[in-house]
PDB file of C-alpha atoms in Angstrom:
ATOM      1  CA  MET A  37      32.728  28.702  92.132  1.00  0.00           C
ATOM      2  CA  THR A  38      34.502  31.655  89.939  1.00  0.00           C
ATOM      3  CA  LYS A  39      33.950  30.727  86.304  1.00  0.00           C
ATOM      4  CA  GLN A  40      37.890  30.076  86.032  1.00  0.00           C
ATOM      5  CA  GLU A  41      37.596  27.671  88.948  1.00  0.00           C
ATOM      6  CA  HIS A  42      34.602  25.817  87.290  1.00  0.00           C
ATOM      7  CA  THR A  43      36.902  25.566  84.157  1.00  0.00           C
ATOM      8  CA  ASP A  44      39.827  24.230  85.834  1.00  0.00           C
ATOM      9  CA  TYR A  45      37.863  21.832  87.963  1.00  0.00           C
ATOM     10  CA  TRP A  46      36.260  20.157  84.729  1.00  0.00           C
ATOM     11  CA  LEU A  47      40.181  20.018  82.722  1.00  0.00           C
ATOM     12  CA  LYS A  48      41.402  18.828  85.984  1.00  0.00           C
ATOM     13  CA  THR A  49      38.824  15.765  86.274  1.00  0.00           C
ATOM     14  CA  ALA A  50      39.211  15.627  82.136  1.00  0.00           C
ATOM     15  CA  ALA A  51      43.000  15.109  83.055  1.00  0.00           C
ATOM     16  CA  HIS A  52      42.534  12.698  85.983  1.00  0.00           C
ATOM     17  CA  ASP A  53      40.106  10.493  83.533  1.00  0.00           C
ATOM     18  CA  TRP A  54      42.746  10.520  81.253  1.00  0.00           C
ATOM     19  CA  ASP A  55      45.215   8.621  83.094  1.00  0.00           C
ATOM     20  CA  VAL A  56      42.384   6.138  84.303  1.00  0.00           C
ATOM     21  CA  ALA A  57      41.329   5.655  80.464  1.00  0.00           C
ATOM     22  CA  GLN A  58      45.115   4.909  79.499  1.00  0.00           C
ATOM     23  CA  HIS A  59      45.404   2.538  82.562  1.00  0.00           C
ATOM     24  CA  LEU A  60      42.326   0.887  80.885  1.00  0.00           C
ATOM     25  CA  PHE A  61      44.342   0.670  77.891  1.00  0.00           C
ATOM     26  CA  GLU A  62      47.164  -0.985  78.732  1.00  0.00           C
ATOM     27  CA  ALA A  63      44.877  -3.289  80.844  1.00  0.00           C
ATOM     28  CA  GLY A  64      43.442  -4.371  77.633  1.00  0.00           C
ATOM     29  CA  LYS A  65      39.843  -2.907  79.185  1.00  0.00           C
ATOM     30  CA  TYR A  66      39.365  -1.745  75.763  1.00  0.00           C
ATOM     31  CA  ASP A  67      35.314  -1.230  76.336  1.00  0.00           C
ATOM     32  CA  TRP A  68      36.213   1.045  79.333  1.00  0.00           C
ATOM     33  CA  CYS A  69      38.796   2.540  78.218  1.00  0.00           C
ATOM     34  CA  LEU A  70      36.665   4.096  75.132  1.00  0.00           C
ATOM     35  CA  PHE A  71      33.632   5.027  78.011  1.00  0.00           C
ATOM     36  CA  ILE A  72      35.863   6.897  79.686  1.00  0.00           C
ATOM     37  CA  ALA A  73      38.025   8.698  76.722  1.00  0.00           C
ATOM     38  CA  HIS A  74      34.350   9.850  75.610  1.00  0.00           C
ATOM     39  CA  LEU A  75      34.235  11.492  79.397  1.00  0.00           C
ATOM     40  CA  VAL A  76      37.423  12.988  78.823  1.00  0.00           C
ATOM     41  CA  ILE A  77      35.939  14.673  75.758  1.00  0.00           C
ATOM     42  CA  GLU A  78      32.981  15.697  77.036  1.00  0.00           C
ATOM     43  CA  LYS A  79      34.335  17.054  80.652  1.00  0.00           C
ATOM     44  CA  THR A  80      36.756  18.882  78.413  1.00  0.00           C
ATOM     45  CA  LEU A  81      34.343  20.585  76.255  1.00  0.00           C
ATOM     46  CA  LYS A  82      32.017  20.974  78.980  1.00  0.00           C
ATOM     47  CA  ALA A  83      35.281  23.716  80.284  1.00  0.00           C
ATOM     48  CA  PHE A  84      34.506  25.510  77.073  1.00  0.00           C
ATOM     49  CA  TRP A  85      30.867  25.819  77.876  1.00  0.00           C
ATOM     50  CA  VAL A  86      31.342  27.028  80.842  1.00  0.00           C
ATOM     51  CA  ARG A  87      34.245  29.791  79.240  1.00  0.00           C
ATOM     52  CA  ASP A  88      31.728  30.708  76.443  1.00  0.00           C
ATOM     53  CA  ALA A  89      28.233  29.944  77.390  1.00  0.00           C
ATOM     54  CA  LYS A  90      26.081  32.101  79.643  1.00  0.00           C
ATOM     55  CA  ARG A  91      23.997  29.038  80.904  1.00  0.00           C
ATOM     56  CA  ARG A  92      24.474  26.356  83.234  1.00  0.00           C
ATOM     57  CA  VAL A  93      26.784  23.160  81.754  1.00  0.00           C
ATOM     58  CA  PRO A  94      23.726  20.679  80.956  1.00  0.00           C
ATOM     59  CA  ARG A  95      23.343  17.049  82.161  1.00  0.00           C
ATOM     60  CA  ILE A  96      24.126  15.818  78.648  1.00  0.00           C
ATOM     61  CA  HIS A  97      26.384  13.542  77.180  1.00  0.00           C
ATOM     62  CA  ASN A  98      26.580  14.212  73.263  1.00  0.00           C
ATOM     63  CA  LEU A  99      29.632  15.569  72.556  1.00  0.00           C
ATOM     64  CA  LEU A 100      28.900  17.765  68.927  1.00  0.00           C
ATOM     65  CA  GLU A 101      25.708  19.081  70.924  1.00  0.00           C
ATOM     66  CA  ILE A 102      27.900  20.262  74.059  1.00  0.00           C
ATOM     67  CA  ALA A 103      30.560  21.733  71.553  1.00  0.00           C
ATOM     68  CA  GLN A 104      28.163  23.350  69.122  1.00  0.00           C
ATOM     69  CA  ALA A 105      27.395  25.896  72.269  1.00  0.00           C
ATOM     70  CA  THR A 106      30.822  27.033  72.678  1.00  0.00           C
ATOM     71  CA  HIS A 107      32.729  29.153  70.520  1.00  0.00           C
ATOM     72  CA  LEU A 108      35.255  26.148  69.391  1.00  0.00           C
ATOM     73  CA  ASN A 109      35.422  26.294  64.935  1.00  0.00           C
ATOM     74  CA  LEU A 110      35.133  22.502  64.267  1.00  0.00           C
ATOM     75  CA  SER A 111      35.908  21.104  61.021  1.00  0.00           C
ATOM     76  CA  GLU A 112      33.759  18.731  59.785  1.00  0.00           C
ATOM     77  CA  GLU A 113      35.829  15.839  60.126  1.00  0.00           C
ATOM     78  CA  GLN A 114      35.820  17.233  64.097  1.00  0.00           C
ATOM     79  CA  LYS A 115      32.115  17.094  63.654  1.00  0.00           C
ATOM     80  CA  LYS A 116      31.995  13.626  62.566  1.00  0.00           C
ATOM     81  CA  LEU A 117      34.805  11.974  65.614  1.00  0.00           C
ATOM     82  CA  LEU A 118      32.524  14.140  68.048  1.00  0.00           C
ATOM     83  CA  GLU A 119      29.119  12.090  66.763  1.00  0.00           C
ATOM     84  CA  GLU A 120      31.717   8.392  66.698  1.00  0.00           C
ATOM     85  CA  ILE A 121      33.013   9.153  70.241  1.00  0.00           C
ATOM     86  CA  THR A 122      29.619   9.912  71.683  1.00  0.00           C
ATOM     87  CA  THR A 123      28.346   6.359  70.333  1.00  0.00           C
ATOM     88  CA  PHE A 124      30.949   5.071  73.439  1.00  0.00           C
ATOM     89  CA  ASN A 125      28.977   6.734  75.785  1.00  0.00           C
ATOM     90  CA  ILE A 126      25.510   4.973  74.597  1.00  0.00           C
ATOM     91  CA  LEU A 127      27.580   1.800  73.407  1.00  0.00           C
ATOM     92  CA  GLY A 128      28.782   1.520  77.124  1.00  0.00           C
ATOM     93  CA  ARG A 129      26.572   2.290  79.311  1.00  0.00           C
ATOM     94  CA  TYR A 130      23.286   0.402  78.423  1.00  0.00           C
ATOM     95  CA  PRO A 131      23.146  -3.309  79.357  1.00  0.00           C
ATOM     96  CA  ASP A 132      21.475  -4.400  76.368  1.00  0.00           C
ATOM     97  CA  ILE A 133      23.965  -2.956  73.832  1.00  0.00           C
ATOM     98  CA  LYS A 134      27.180  -3.365  76.159  1.00  0.00           C
ATOM     99  CA  LEU A 135      27.599  -6.864  74.928  1.00  0.00           C
ATOM    100  CA  LYS A 136      28.190  -5.844  71.204  1.00  0.00           C
ATOM    101  CA  PHE A 137      29.877  -2.755  72.092  1.00  0.00           C
ATOM    102  CA  TYR A 138      32.509  -5.016  74.162  1.00  0.00           C
ATOM    103  CA  ARG A 139      32.957  -7.589  71.082  1.00  0.00           C
ATOM    104  CA  ARG A 140      33.410  -4.433  68.740  1.00  0.00           C
ATOM    105  CA  CYS A 141      36.492  -2.938  70.870  1.00  0.00           C
ATOM    106  CA  THR A 142      39.197  -5.218  69.622  1.00  0.00           C
ATOM    107  CA  GLN A 143      42.453  -4.097  70.463  1.00  0.00           C
ATOM    108  CA  GLU A 144      42.857  -3.250  66.752  1.00  0.00           C
ATOM    109  CA  PHE A 145      39.687  -0.868  66.892  1.00  0.00           C
ATOM    110  CA  THR A 146      40.416   0.712  70.597  1.00  0.00           C
ATOM    111  CA  THR A 147      43.987   1.383  69.458  1.00  0.00           C
ATOM    112  CA  LEU A 148      42.516   3.687  65.969  1.00  0.00           C
ATOM    113  CA  TRP A 149      39.783   5.006  68.197  1.00  0.00           C
ATOM    114  CA  PHE A 150      41.864   5.890  71.371  1.00  0.00           C
ATOM    115  CA  GLU A 151      44.174   7.575  69.213  1.00  0.00           C
ATOM    116  CA  LYS A 152      41.779   9.648  67.524  1.00  0.00           C
ATOM    117  CA  THR A 153      40.290  11.006  70.699  1.00  0.00           C
ATOM    118  CA  LYS A 154      43.611  11.585  71.866  1.00  0.00           C
ATOM    119  CA  GLY A 155      44.788  13.536  69.298  1.00  0.00           C
ATOM    120  CA  LEU A 156      41.084  15.365  69.892  1.00  0.00           C
ATOM    121  CA  TYR A 157      42.043  16.029  73.451  1.00  0.00           C
ATOM    122  CA  LEU A 158      44.888  17.300  72.805  1.00  0.00           C
ATOM    123  CA  TRP A 159      43.899  20.027  69.997  1.00  0.00           C
ATOM    124  CA  LEU A 160      40.943  21.208  72.298  1.00  0.00           C
ATOM    125  CA  LEU A 161      43.240  21.734  75.414  1.00  0.00           C
ATOM    126  CA  SER A 162      45.774  23.655  72.769  1.00  0.00           C
ATOM    127  CA  GLN A 163      42.479  25.968  71.942  1.00  0.00           C
ATOM    128  CA  MET A 164      42.035  26.094  75.693  1.00  0.00           C
ATOM    129  CA  THR A 165      45.487  27.303  76.468  1.00  0.00           C
ATOM    130  CA  SER A 166      46.181  29.833  73.265  1.00  0.00           C
ATOM    131  CA  GLY A 167      42.408  30.891  72.735  1.00  0.00           C
ATOM    132  CA  LYS A 168      42.641  29.821  69.365  1.00  0.00           C
ATOM    133  CA  MET A 169      39.321  28.735  67.867  1.00  0.00           C
ATOM    134  CA  SER A 170      40.399  27.494  64.197  1.00  0.00           C
ATOM    135  CA  PRO A 171      39.896  23.538  63.326  1.00  0.00           C
ATOM    136  CA  ASN A 172      43.128  23.887  61.601  1.00  0.00           C
ATOM    137  CA  SER A 173      45.572  25.218  64.480  1.00  0.00           C
ATOM    138  CA  SER A 174      46.745  21.277  65.054  1.00  0.00           C
ATOM    139  CA  ALA A 175      45.710  17.772  65.894  1.00  0.00           C
ATOM    140  CA  ASN A 176      42.117  16.378  65.019  1.00  0.00           C
TER     141      ASN A 176
END
């Protein structure tokens, strides 16, 4: 697989997962919506990893760690977003804390974080297509 094919793979699967997250939101499955939204950001960042890093894509889920291995220039606000969105993966994955996360994922909470995730996702896509690296280009 070429570097471009590998990058396209991550972006295509992220777009698919974004559609899934939207359907989960509409169905009121808020905990799963945010879990999948995390995967969208993770896969999009892994596309940047393929583009920018010399190593294989890691099997990690920490969004900030993945982002820091790329040439993206993230604002402090974006770094904090990545840290919070990473918790959706951890909280949604492990049974002993899953119920607490489920209760936290009200419609209000999920709407807020789904919109923040959407803004970050759209910003990342704009960086991929434009080649820009500035955190102040568009959506945060």
